[in-house]
Amino acid sequence: MHAKHTLSGRTALLFPLALVLFEFAVYICNDMVQPAMLAVTREFMVDSSWVPTSMTAFLAGGALLPWLTGPLSDRIGRRPVLLAGVVYFTLTCLATYLVTSIEAFIVLRVLQGVGLCFINAVGYAAVQEAFKEKTAVKVMALMANVALIAPLLGPLAGAALLELAPWRSSFLLIALLSFVSLIGLLMHMPETVKPSHEKLPLSQIGHDYLAVFRNRRFVLSALCIPLLALPLMGWIALSPVLLVQDLGMTTVEYGLMQIPVFGGLIAGNLFLATVAERWPLGRSVQLGMWPIVAGLALMLGGVVFADGPQYYMVAGMSLMAFGEGMAFGVLYRFALMSCPEGKGTVSASMSMISMLGYALGIEVFTLVYKIGGMTGFALMALATSLVFVRLASRMVALAMAERAETEVAATPVAGQPELASQNL
């Protein structure tokens, strides 16, 4: 599928920039808030077992509404749905000043997590439609680098802000970032679909989703994404326990240990952006499988055999993250294009699979850690990566073969330019 619009000039730069600012605001709503959770539990006079519930609730919110936002944007347009989503998320952040109990706070975290639905099901679909295929992969990779600043800066910024102001001020800052992105999107976001403004009956939505989820190739392609990302998601959720509680590191040392991990992810995305337009789409995924498996094997070996396993864990996760950065943008494109239905619906389906996969996967990682400790965590991460490699190898090879056939068919035969043109 070729882009319906080829953006150029300021719009080609400022539209993705405004979108990634909203993405950054939503992501930092999780990463920046986690350091404040102990203060939240103290204010509401509950125990610290509520701390990880905040992240689970936020991710669960991300799985609530993509079933509606995706098809709705297919029907009335990407632009109005995304703009409404930015306004909604800004208001839910400001609503933090109204909560007076931990239960209300967790419900609000679910509502804030709904902001993820507008990024994955609407924003990403608009980017894929606004640029040509390889350019879209490159833009997504560069956008990912900006968004990845959230898990790098979020914990440190949240801890620093907590020293200066009440914990609710974090949400005020996030709302301000979201509002700035709203202005940018109002000014520069193009409409990438032709709105029909027809009624959207639930029966039609159900029929569209049934067609998507009956597409076996789509489901398998979409499953590659959470399988790829789960080791890093598990690390984000459990590394405070692994490094601080189990290995006795300070919170500052814990924060410093995250820099090479997310630095590896940024480096992988930069590598993908560099080669996206020169390499056959999919080759970076095939190469990225090697550092993914090697890194997690290194982590497991360090946990089992080394006296200072934290260094092997960080080095292994950094390698794994580099491979993830090489692969993620391409896998997203392959999954999106593997199904002929409306891209809003397909993107929403991918979002639901990913968010549910992340939420369930983090719980499984947590359970395995409780049973097997650091060794259990490392084994689970390596096993997940091996399942990813087995599944992604098949799906990537299929997508690459189809694109190679298309390129051959589109190449004019020497001496027969007119016939080739007619075949196009």
Tab-separated table of C-alpha atoms in Angstrom, residues 4-421:
chain	number	residue	atom	x	y	z
A	4	LYS	CA	-2.269	8.446	0.197
A	5	HIS	CA	-0.321	11.635	0.891
A	6	THR	CA	3.305	12.484	0.391
A	7	LEU	CA	4.121	15.160	2.932
A	8	SER	CA	6.877	17.655	2.388
A	9	GLY	CA	8.300	20.788	3.913
A	10	ARG	CA	7.298	21.894	7.406
A	11	THR	CA	4.307	19.561	7.648
A	12	ALA	CA	6.489	16.485	7.033
A	13	LEU	CA	8.551	17.521	10.063
A	14	LEU	CA	6.059	19.180	12.405
A	15	PHE	CA	3.225	16.638	12.140
A	16	PRO	CA	5.370	13.701	13.395
A	17	LEU	CA	6.987	16.015	15.952
A	18	ALA	CA	3.613	17.092	17.378
A	19	LEU	CA	2.433	13.471	17.424
A	20	VAL	CA	5.550	12.241	19.186
A	21	LEU	CA	5.192	14.994	21.785
A	22	PHE	CA	1.747	13.617	22.603
A	23	GLU	CA	3.215	10.106	22.635
A	24	PHE	CA	5.949	11.314	24.985
A	25	ALA	CA	3.366	12.890	27.300
A	26	VAL	CA	1.343	9.669	27.476
A	27	TYR	CA	4.390	7.473	28.061
A	28	ILE	CA	5.860	9.752	30.701
A	29	CYS	CA	2.492	9.609	32.448
A	30	ASN	CA	3.579	6.095	33.392
A	31	ASP	CA	7.346	6.499	33.787
A	32	MET	CA	7.328	9.806	35.639
A	33	VAL	CA	4.537	8.804	38.015
A	34	GLN	CA	6.048	5.511	39.240
A	35	PRO	CA	8.666	7.213	41.485
A	36	ALA	CA	5.836	9.155	43.151
A	37	MET	CA	3.763	6.086	43.938
A	38	LEU	CA	5.201	5.683	47.436
A	39	ALA	CA	4.108	9.257	48.175
A	40	VAL	CA	0.674	8.455	46.740
A	41	THR	CA	0.277	5.406	48.977
A	42	ARG	CA	1.369	7.413	52.024
A	43	GLU	CA	-1.160	10.167	51.308
A	44	PHE	CA	-4.000	7.692	50.873
A	45	MET	CA	-2.756	5.606	53.844
A	46	VAL	CA	-2.441	2.266	52.027
A	47	ASP	CA	0.459	-0.174	51.811
A	48	SER	CA	3.064	-0.305	49.055
A	49	SER	CA	1.439	-3.286	47.304
A	50	TRP	CA	-0.559	-0.682	45.333
A	51	VAL	CA	2.621	0.632	43.667
A	52	PRO	CA	2.807	-1.832	40.696
A	53	THR	CA	-0.999	-1.673	40.337
A	54	SER	CA	-0.612	1.823	38.900
A	55	MET	CA	1.366	0.529	35.894
A	56	THR	CA	-0.950	-2.446	35.341
A	57	ALA	CA	-4.011	-0.159	35.448
A	58	PHE	CA	-2.430	2.252	32.982
A	59	LEU	CA	-1.626	-0.530	30.497
A	60	ALA	CA	-5.109	-2.019	30.926
A	61	GLY	CA	-6.567	1.352	29.956
A	62	GLY	CA	-4.583	1.155	26.741
A	63	ALA	CA	-6.555	-1.941	25.760
A	64	LEU	CA	-10.020	-0.496	26.463
A	65	LEU	CA	-10.935	1.666	23.467
A	66	PRO	CA	-8.845	0.960	20.370
A	67	TRP	CA	-11.722	-1.254	19.174
A	68	LEU	CA	-13.710	1.989	18.766
A	69	THR	CA	-11.094	4.649	18.003
A	70	GLY	CA	-9.624	2.742	15.044
A	71	PRO	CA	-12.876	2.082	13.110
A	72	LEU	CA	-14.191	5.532	14.048
A	73	SER	CA	-11.124	7.149	12.490
A	74	ASP	CA	-11.661	5.021	9.361
A	75	ARG	CA	-15.152	6.517	9.095
A	76	ILE	CA	-14.881	10.163	10.191
A	77	GLY	CA	-11.142	10.739	9.718
A	78	ARG	CA	-7.922	10.358	11.682
A	79	ARG	CA	-7.605	14.056	12.508
A	80	PRO	CA	-10.797	14.672	14.569
A	81	VAL	CA	-10.397	11.418	16.508
A	82	LEU	CA	-6.761	12.086	17.423
A	83	LEU	CA	-7.453	15.705	18.374
A	84	ALA	CA	-10.330	14.598	20.614
A	85	GLY	CA	-8.001	12.025	22.193
A	86	VAL	CA	-5.390	14.666	23.040
A	87	VAL	CA	-8.042	16.861	24.669
A	88	TYR	CA	-9.362	13.865	26.618
A	89	PHE	CA	-5.940	12.858	27.895
A	90	THR	CA	-5.137	16.424	28.981
A	91	LEU	CA	-8.345	16.576	31.020
A	92	THR	CA	-7.723	13.200	32.703
A	93	CYS	CA	-4.312	14.432	33.842
A	94	LEU	CA	-5.845	17.573	35.350
A	95	ALA	CA	-8.523	15.427	37.031
A	96	THR	CA	-5.814	14.005	39.304
A	97	TYR	CA	-6.393	17.039	41.526
A	98	LEU	CA	-9.895	15.704	42.283
A	99	VAL	CA	-9.048	12.207	43.575
A	100	THR	CA	-9.166	11.553	47.323
A	101	SER	CA	-8.669	7.772	47.589
A	102	ILE	CA	-6.377	5.114	46.178
A	103	GLU	CA	-9.329	3.415	44.464
A	104	ALA	CA	-10.271	6.625	42.639
A	105	PHE	CA	-6.623	7.145	41.735
A	106	ILE	CA	-6.339	3.670	40.173
A	107	VAL	CA	-9.574	4.209	38.209
A	108	LEU	CA	-8.141	7.491	36.941
A	109	ARG	CA	-4.936	5.669	35.939
A	110	VAL	CA	-7.059	3.370	33.777
A	111	LEU	CA	-8.726	6.397	32.181
A	112	GLN	CA	-5.348	8.025	31.549
A	113	GLY	CA	-4.116	4.805	29.947
A	114	VAL	CA	-6.875	5.151	27.346
A	115	GLY	CA	-4.621	7.827	25.822
A	116	LEU	CA	-2.517	4.963	24.452
A	117	CYS	CA	-5.489	3.961	22.263
A	118	PHE	CA	-5.235	7.178	20.258
A	119	ILE	CA	-1.499	6.791	19.627
A	120	ASN	CA	-1.495	3.205	18.415
A	121	ALA	CA	-4.859	2.973	16.686
A	122	VAL	CA	-5.014	6.447	15.127
A	123	GLY	CA	-1.698	8.314	15.212
A	124	TYR	CA	0.492	5.481	13.925
A	125	ALA	CA	-2.031	4.661	11.193
A	126	ALA	CA	-1.933	8.297	10.050
A	127	VAL	CA	1.880	8.235	9.863
A	128	GLN	CA	1.835	5.020	7.825
A	129	GLU	CA	-0.651	6.584	5.389
A	130	ALA	CA	1.075	9.950	5.174
A	131	PHE	CA	4.457	8.631	4.015
A	132	LYS	CA	5.721	6.042	1.548
A	133	GLU	CA	6.512	2.631	3.005
A	134	LYS	CA	10.257	2.878	3.669
A	135	THR	CA	9.961	6.531	4.652
A	136	ALA	CA	7.186	5.614	7.110
A	137	VAL	CA	9.442	2.997	8.716
A	138	LYS	CA	12.220	5.593	9.002
A	139	VAL	CA	9.878	8.211	10.489
A	140	MET	CA	8.520	5.671	12.997
A	141	ALA	CA	12.059	4.744	14.045
A	142	LEU	CA	12.995	8.400	14.593
A	143	MET	CA	9.739	9.030	16.478
A	144	ALA	CA	10.511	6.057	18.711
A	145	ASN	CA	13.794	7.659	19.735
A	146	VAL	CA	12.033	10.761	21.016
A	147	ALA	CA	9.402	8.685	22.814
A	148	LEU	CA	12.134	6.576	24.431
A	149	ILE	CA	13.356	9.600	26.320
A	150	ALA	CA	10.311	9.022	28.558
A	151	PRO	CA	11.607	5.887	30.327
A	152	LEU	CA	15.073	7.444	30.507
A	153	LEU	CA	14.066	10.833	31.937
A	154	GLY	CA	10.752	9.899	33.516
A	155	PRO	CA	11.985	8.198	36.711
A	156	LEU	CA	14.726	10.784	37.301
A	157	ALA	CA	12.446	13.755	36.531
A	158	GLY	CA	9.666	12.319	38.677
A	159	ALA	CA	12.004	11.806	41.628
A	160	ALA	CA	13.489	15.296	41.249
A	161	LEU	CA	10.084	16.981	40.947
A	162	LEU	CA	8.910	15.113	44.035
A	163	GLU	CA	11.648	16.852	46.029
A	164	LEU	CA	10.353	20.256	44.936
A	165	ALA	CA	6.580	19.935	44.659
A	166	PRO	CA	3.616	17.674	45.569
A	167	TRP	CA	3.174	14.494	43.529
A	168	ARG	CA	0.131	15.896	41.713
A	169	SER	CA	2.353	18.492	40.042
A	170	SER	CA	3.714	15.705	37.823
A	171	PHE	CA	0.299	15.405	36.205
A	172	LEU	CA	0.096	19.173	35.738
A	173	LEU	CA	3.376	19.107	33.804
A	174	ILE	CA	2.175	16.175	31.686
A	175	ALA	CA	-1.073	18.019	30.899
A	176	LEU	CA	0.957	21.014	29.754
A	177	LEU	CA	3.023	18.866	27.355
A	178	SER	CA	-0.173	17.323	26.000
A	179	PHE	CA	-1.684	20.765	25.420
A	180	VAL	CA	1.386	21.912	23.454
A	181	SER	CA	1.092	18.812	21.245
A	182	LEU	CA	-2.591	19.652	20.681
A	183	ILE	CA	-1.628	23.044	19.250
A	184	GLY	CA	0.927	21.423	16.942
A	185	LEU	CA	-1.532	18.813	15.683
A	186	LEU	CA	-4.225	21.443	15.115
A	187	MET	CA	-1.816	23.360	12.900
A	188	HIS	CA	0.003	20.580	11.041
A	189	MET	CA	-1.826	17.225	11.100
A	190	PRO	CA	-3.139	16.255	7.636
A	191	GLU	CA	-6.257	14.147	7.074
A	192	THR	CA	-5.084	10.865	5.536
A	193	VAL	CA	-8.481	9.236	4.894
A	194	LYS	CA	-11.568	10.485	3.129
A	195	PRO	CA	-14.282	10.885	5.792
A	196	SER	CA	-17.625	9.292	4.958
A	197	HIS	CA	-19.604	10.607	7.965
A	198	GLU	CA	-21.879	7.586	7.696
A	199	LYS	CA	-23.317	5.942	10.789
A	200	LEU	CA	-21.079	3.332	12.348
A	201	PRO	CA	-23.323	0.502	13.594
A	202	LEU	CA	-21.863	-1.853	16.178
A	203	SER	CA	-22.728	-4.789	13.930
A	204	GLN	CA	-20.450	-3.393	11.214
A	205	ILE	CA	-17.645	-2.839	13.730
A	206	GLY	CA	-18.046	-6.431	14.888
A	207	HIS	CA	-18.017	-7.702	11.310
A	208	ASP	CA	-14.819	-5.767	10.538
A	209	TYR	CA	-13.036	-7.055	13.628
A	210	LEU	CA	-14.181	-10.599	12.955
A	211	ALA	CA	-12.627	-10.388	9.500
A	212	VAL	CA	-9.372	-9.038	10.957
A	213	PHE	CA	-9.032	-11.647	13.693
A	214	ARG	CA	-9.923	-14.450	11.317
A	215	ASN	CA	-6.871	-13.479	9.283
A	216	ARG	CA	-4.334	-15.947	10.673
A	217	ARG	CA	-1.389	-14.194	9.103
A	218	PHE	CA	-2.342	-10.886	10.706
A	219	VAL	CA	-2.737	-12.429	14.159
A	220	LEU	CA	0.643	-14.137	13.968
A	221	SER	CA	2.317	-10.989	12.623
A	222	ALA	CA	0.757	-8.848	15.359
A	223	LEU	CA	1.824	-11.312	18.079
A	224	CYS	CA	5.453	-10.758	17.071
A	225	ILE	CA	5.296	-7.238	18.545
A	226	PRO	CA	4.503	-8.070	22.215
A	227	LEU	CA	6.771	-11.116	22.066
A	228	LEU	CA	9.601	-8.842	20.915
A	229	ALA	CA	8.986	-6.173	23.555
A	230	LEU	CA	8.064	-8.252	26.625
A	231	PRO	CA	11.606	-8.849	27.959
A	232	LEU	CA	12.184	-5.089	28.047
A	233	MET	CA	8.712	-4.439	29.478
A	234	GLY	CA	9.430	-7.005	32.187
A	235	TRP	CA	12.729	-5.269	32.887
A	236	ILE	CA	10.997	-1.875	33.251
A	237	ALA	CA	8.464	-3.336	35.686
A	238	LEU	CA	10.845	-5.468	37.769
A	239	SER	CA	14.292	-3.872	37.564
A	240	PRO	CA	13.669	-1.723	40.690
A	241	VAL	CA	13.144	-4.968	42.617
A	242	LEU	CA	15.962	-6.835	40.860
A	243	LEU	CA	18.586	-4.118	41.247
A	244	VAL	CA	17.617	-2.275	44.436
A	245	GLN	CA	15.932	-4.911	46.582
A	246	ASP	CA	17.806	-8.050	45.480
A	247	LEU	CA	21.245	-6.629	44.669
A	248	GLY	CA	21.321	-3.728	47.129
A	249	MET	CA	21.938	-0.927	44.654
A	250	THR	CA	20.932	2.639	45.470
A	251	THR	CA	18.158	4.382	43.563
A	252	VAL	CA	20.753	6.577	41.839
A	253	GLU	CA	22.724	3.500	40.740
A	254	TYR	CA	19.466	1.939	39.561
A	255	GLY	CA	18.729	5.033	37.448
A	256	LEU	CA	22.206	5.016	35.931
A	257	MET	CA	21.830	1.347	35.012
A	258	GLN	CA	18.843	2.218	32.818
A	259	ILE	CA	20.903	4.523	30.593
A	260	PRO	CA	22.750	1.817	28.589
A	261	VAL	CA	19.563	-0.244	28.258
A	262	PHE	CA	17.483	2.513	26.704
A	263	GLY	CA	20.565	3.839	24.959
A	264	GLY	CA	20.737	0.472	23.191
A	265	LEU	CA	17.107	0.827	22.130
A	266	ILE	CA	17.744	4.325	20.789
A	267	ALA	CA	20.854	3.110	18.934
A	268	GLY	CA	18.823	0.294	17.353
A	269	ASN	CA	16.191	2.745	16.148
A	270	LEU	CA	18.844	5.051	14.733
A	271	PHE	CA	20.402	2.103	12.935
A	272	LEU	CA	17.014	1.204	11.440
A	273	ALA	CA	16.433	4.811	10.351
A	274	THR	CA	19.846	4.780	8.640
A	275	VAL	CA	19.322	1.568	6.647
A	276	ALA	CA	15.536	1.623	6.119
A	277	GLU	CA	15.638	3.100	2.621
A	278	ARG	CA	18.734	1.159	1.471
A	279	TRP	CA	18.065	-2.375	2.742
A	280	PRO	CA	15.216	-4.691	1.759
A	281	LEU	CA	12.513	-4.187	4.363
A	282	GLY	CA	12.862	-7.005	6.878
A	283	ARG	CA	16.598	-7.564	6.784
A	284	SER	CA	17.105	-5.471	9.931
A	285	VAL	CA	14.656	-7.758	11.773
A	286	GLN	CA	16.582	-10.852	10.697
A	287	LEU	CA	19.866	-9.335	11.874
A	288	GLY	CA	18.287	-7.963	15.050
A	289	MET	CA	17.351	-11.453	16.216
A	290	TRP	CA	21.032	-12.182	16.934
A	291	PRO	CA	21.654	-9.476	19.569
A	292	ILE	CA	18.224	-10.167	21.087
A	293	VAL	CA	18.967	-13.829	21.814
A	294	ALA	CA	22.675	-13.279	22.554
A	295	GLY	CA	21.922	-10.478	25.002
A	296	LEU	CA	19.354	-12.454	26.974
A	297	ALA	CA	21.621	-15.513	27.010
A	298	LEU	CA	24.378	-13.283	28.404
A	299	MET	CA	21.993	-12.039	31.091
A	300	LEU	CA	21.063	-15.588	32.083
A	301	GLY	CA	24.700	-16.657	32.211
A	302	GLY	CA	25.579	-13.683	34.405
A	303	VAL	CA	22.712	-14.375	36.812
A	304	VAL	CA	23.645	-18.054	37.152
A	305	PHE	CA	27.448	-17.881	37.239
A	306	ALA	CA	28.684	-14.341	38.023
A	307	ASP	CA	29.285	-12.771	41.440
A	308	GLY	CA	28.186	-9.359	40.118
A	309	PRO	CA	25.197	-10.277	37.952
A	310	GLN	CA	23.901	-6.704	37.649
A	311	TYR	CA	26.533	-5.824	35.051
A	312	TYR	CA	25.747	-8.868	32.928
A	313	MET	CA	22.020	-8.143	33.274
A	314	VAL	CA	22.433	-4.556	32.091
A	315	ALA	CA	24.814	-5.530	29.262
A	316	GLY	CA	22.469	-8.314	28.128
A	317	MET	CA	19.369	-6.108	28.231
A	318	SER	CA	21.252	-3.393	26.313
A	319	LEU	CA	22.071	-5.865	23.522
A	320	MET	CA	18.490	-7.105	23.508
A	321	ALA	CA	17.182	-3.528	23.353
A	322	PHE	CA	19.455	-2.760	20.383
A	323	GLY	CA	17.956	-5.696	18.481
A	324	GLU	CA	14.442	-4.583	19.419
A	325	GLY	CA	15.126	-1.129	18.004
A	326	MET	CA	16.297	-2.684	14.727
A	327	ALA	CA	13.095	-4.722	14.424
A	328	PHE	CA	10.103	-2.924	15.910
A	329	GLY	CA	9.245	-0.391	13.189
A	330	VAL	CA	9.462	-2.995	10.434
A	331	LEU	CA	7.349	-5.540	12.329
A	332	TYR	CA	4.680	-2.874	12.885
A	333	ARG	CA	4.580	-2.130	9.148
A	334	PHE	CA	4.433	-5.811	8.191
A	335	ALA	CA	1.571	-6.500	10.602
A	336	LEU	CA	-0.390	-3.420	9.500
A	337	MET	CA	-0.104	-4.345	5.823
A	338	SER	CA	-0.866	-8.036	6.333
A	339	CYS	CA	-4.631	-7.423	6.435
A	340	PRO	CA	-6.753	-5.701	3.743
A	341	GLU	CA	-9.353	-4.181	6.104
A	342	GLY	CA	-9.378	-0.470	7.025
A	343	LYS	CA	-6.068	0.518	8.574
A	344	GLY	CA	-7.730	2.141	11.590
A	345	THR	CA	-9.406	-1.166	12.421
A	346	VAL	CA	-6.213	-3.140	11.757
A	347	SER	CA	-4.088	-0.753	13.822
A	348	ALA	CA	-6.643	-0.899	16.649
A	349	SER	CA	-6.523	-4.696	16.569
A	350	MET	CA	-2.736	-4.570	16.805
A	351	SER	CA	-3.008	-2.182	19.748
A	352	MET	CA	-5.390	-4.482	21.619
A	353	ILE	CA	-3.152	-7.493	21.043
A	354	SER	CA	-0.081	-5.547	22.182
A	355	MET	CA	-1.617	-3.923	25.266
A	356	LEU	CA	-3.212	-7.153	26.480
A	357	GLY	CA	0.022	-8.979	25.732
A	358	TYR	CA	2.036	-6.472	27.748
A	359	ALA	CA	-0.351	-6.476	30.718
A	360	LEU	CA	-0.591	-10.283	30.863
A	361	GLY	CA	3.103	-10.706	30.106
A	362	ILE	CA	4.198	-8.436	32.959
A	363	GLU	CA	2.020	-10.421	35.346
A	364	VAL	CA	3.578	-13.682	34.102
A	365	PHE	CA	7.091	-12.235	34.457
A	366	THR	CA	6.199	-11.122	37.997
A	367	LEU	CA	4.869	-14.584	38.891
A	368	VAL	CA	7.937	-16.327	37.455
A	369	TYR	CA	10.190	-13.941	39.363
A	370	LYS	CA	8.359	-14.694	42.622
A	371	ILE	CA	8.879	-18.403	42.033
A	372	GLY	CA	12.381	-18.423	40.571
A	373	GLY	CA	13.949	-15.097	41.530
A	374	MET	CA	16.454	-13.465	39.183
A	375	THR	CA	17.149	-16.782	37.458
A	376	GLY	CA	13.445	-17.228	36.760
A	377	PHE	CA	13.230	-13.724	35.309
A	378	ALA	CA	16.244	-14.298	33.034
A	379	LEU	CA	14.939	-17.701	31.873
A	380	MET	CA	11.522	-16.223	31.105
A	381	ALA	CA	13.089	-13.399	29.088
A	382	LEU	CA	15.235	-15.796	27.043
A	383	ALA	CA	12.318	-18.184	26.440
A	384	THR	CA	10.131	-15.307	25.244
A	385	SER	CA	12.823	-14.190	22.799
A	386	LEU	CA	13.172	-17.697	21.370
A	387	VAL	CA	9.416	-17.891	20.753
A	388	PHE	CA	9.647	-14.481	19.067
A	389	VAL	CA	12.502	-15.617	16.793
A	390	ARG	CA	10.651	-18.749	15.738
A	391	LEU	CA	7.444	-16.890	14.879
A	392	ALA	CA	8.993	-13.725	13.415
A	393	SER	CA	11.364	-15.688	11.143
A	394	ARG	CA	8.365	-17.135	9.307
A	395	MET	CA	6.325	-13.947	9.107
A	396	VAL	CA	9.217	-11.714	8.047
A	397	ALA	CA	10.343	-14.154	5.340
A	398	LEU	CA	6.792	-14.228	3.945
A	399	ALA	CA	6.488	-10.416	3.910
A	400	MET	CA	9.909	-9.996	2.296
A	401	ALA	CA	9.105	-12.561	-0.407
A	402	GLU	CA	5.868	-10.734	-1.280
A	403	ARG	CA	7.664	-7.398	-1.569
A	404	ALA	CA	10.384	-8.938	-3.721
A	405	GLU	CA	7.740	-10.339	-6.082
A	406	THR	CA	6.027	-6.934	-6.255
A	407	GLU	CA	9.308	-5.192	-7.097
A	408	VAL	CA	10.033	-7.710	-9.857
A	409	ALA	CA	6.540	-7.277	-11.301
A	410	ALA	CA	6.908	-3.490	-11.203
A	411	THR	CA	10.281	-3.481	-12.997
A	412	PRO	CA	9.925	-2.773	-16.733
A	413	VAL	CA	11.223	-5.598	-18.938
A	414	ALA	CA	14.169	-4.497	-21.074
A	415	GLY	CA	12.966	-3.688	-24.578
A	416	GLN	CA	9.275	-3.899	-23.549
A	417	PRO	CA	8.558	-0.697	-21.605
A	418	GLU	CA	5.038	-0.301	-22.935
A	419	LEU	CA	3.969	-3.815	-21.921
A	420	ALA	CA	5.489	-3.378	-18.493
A	421	SER	CA	3.645	-0.104	-18.069
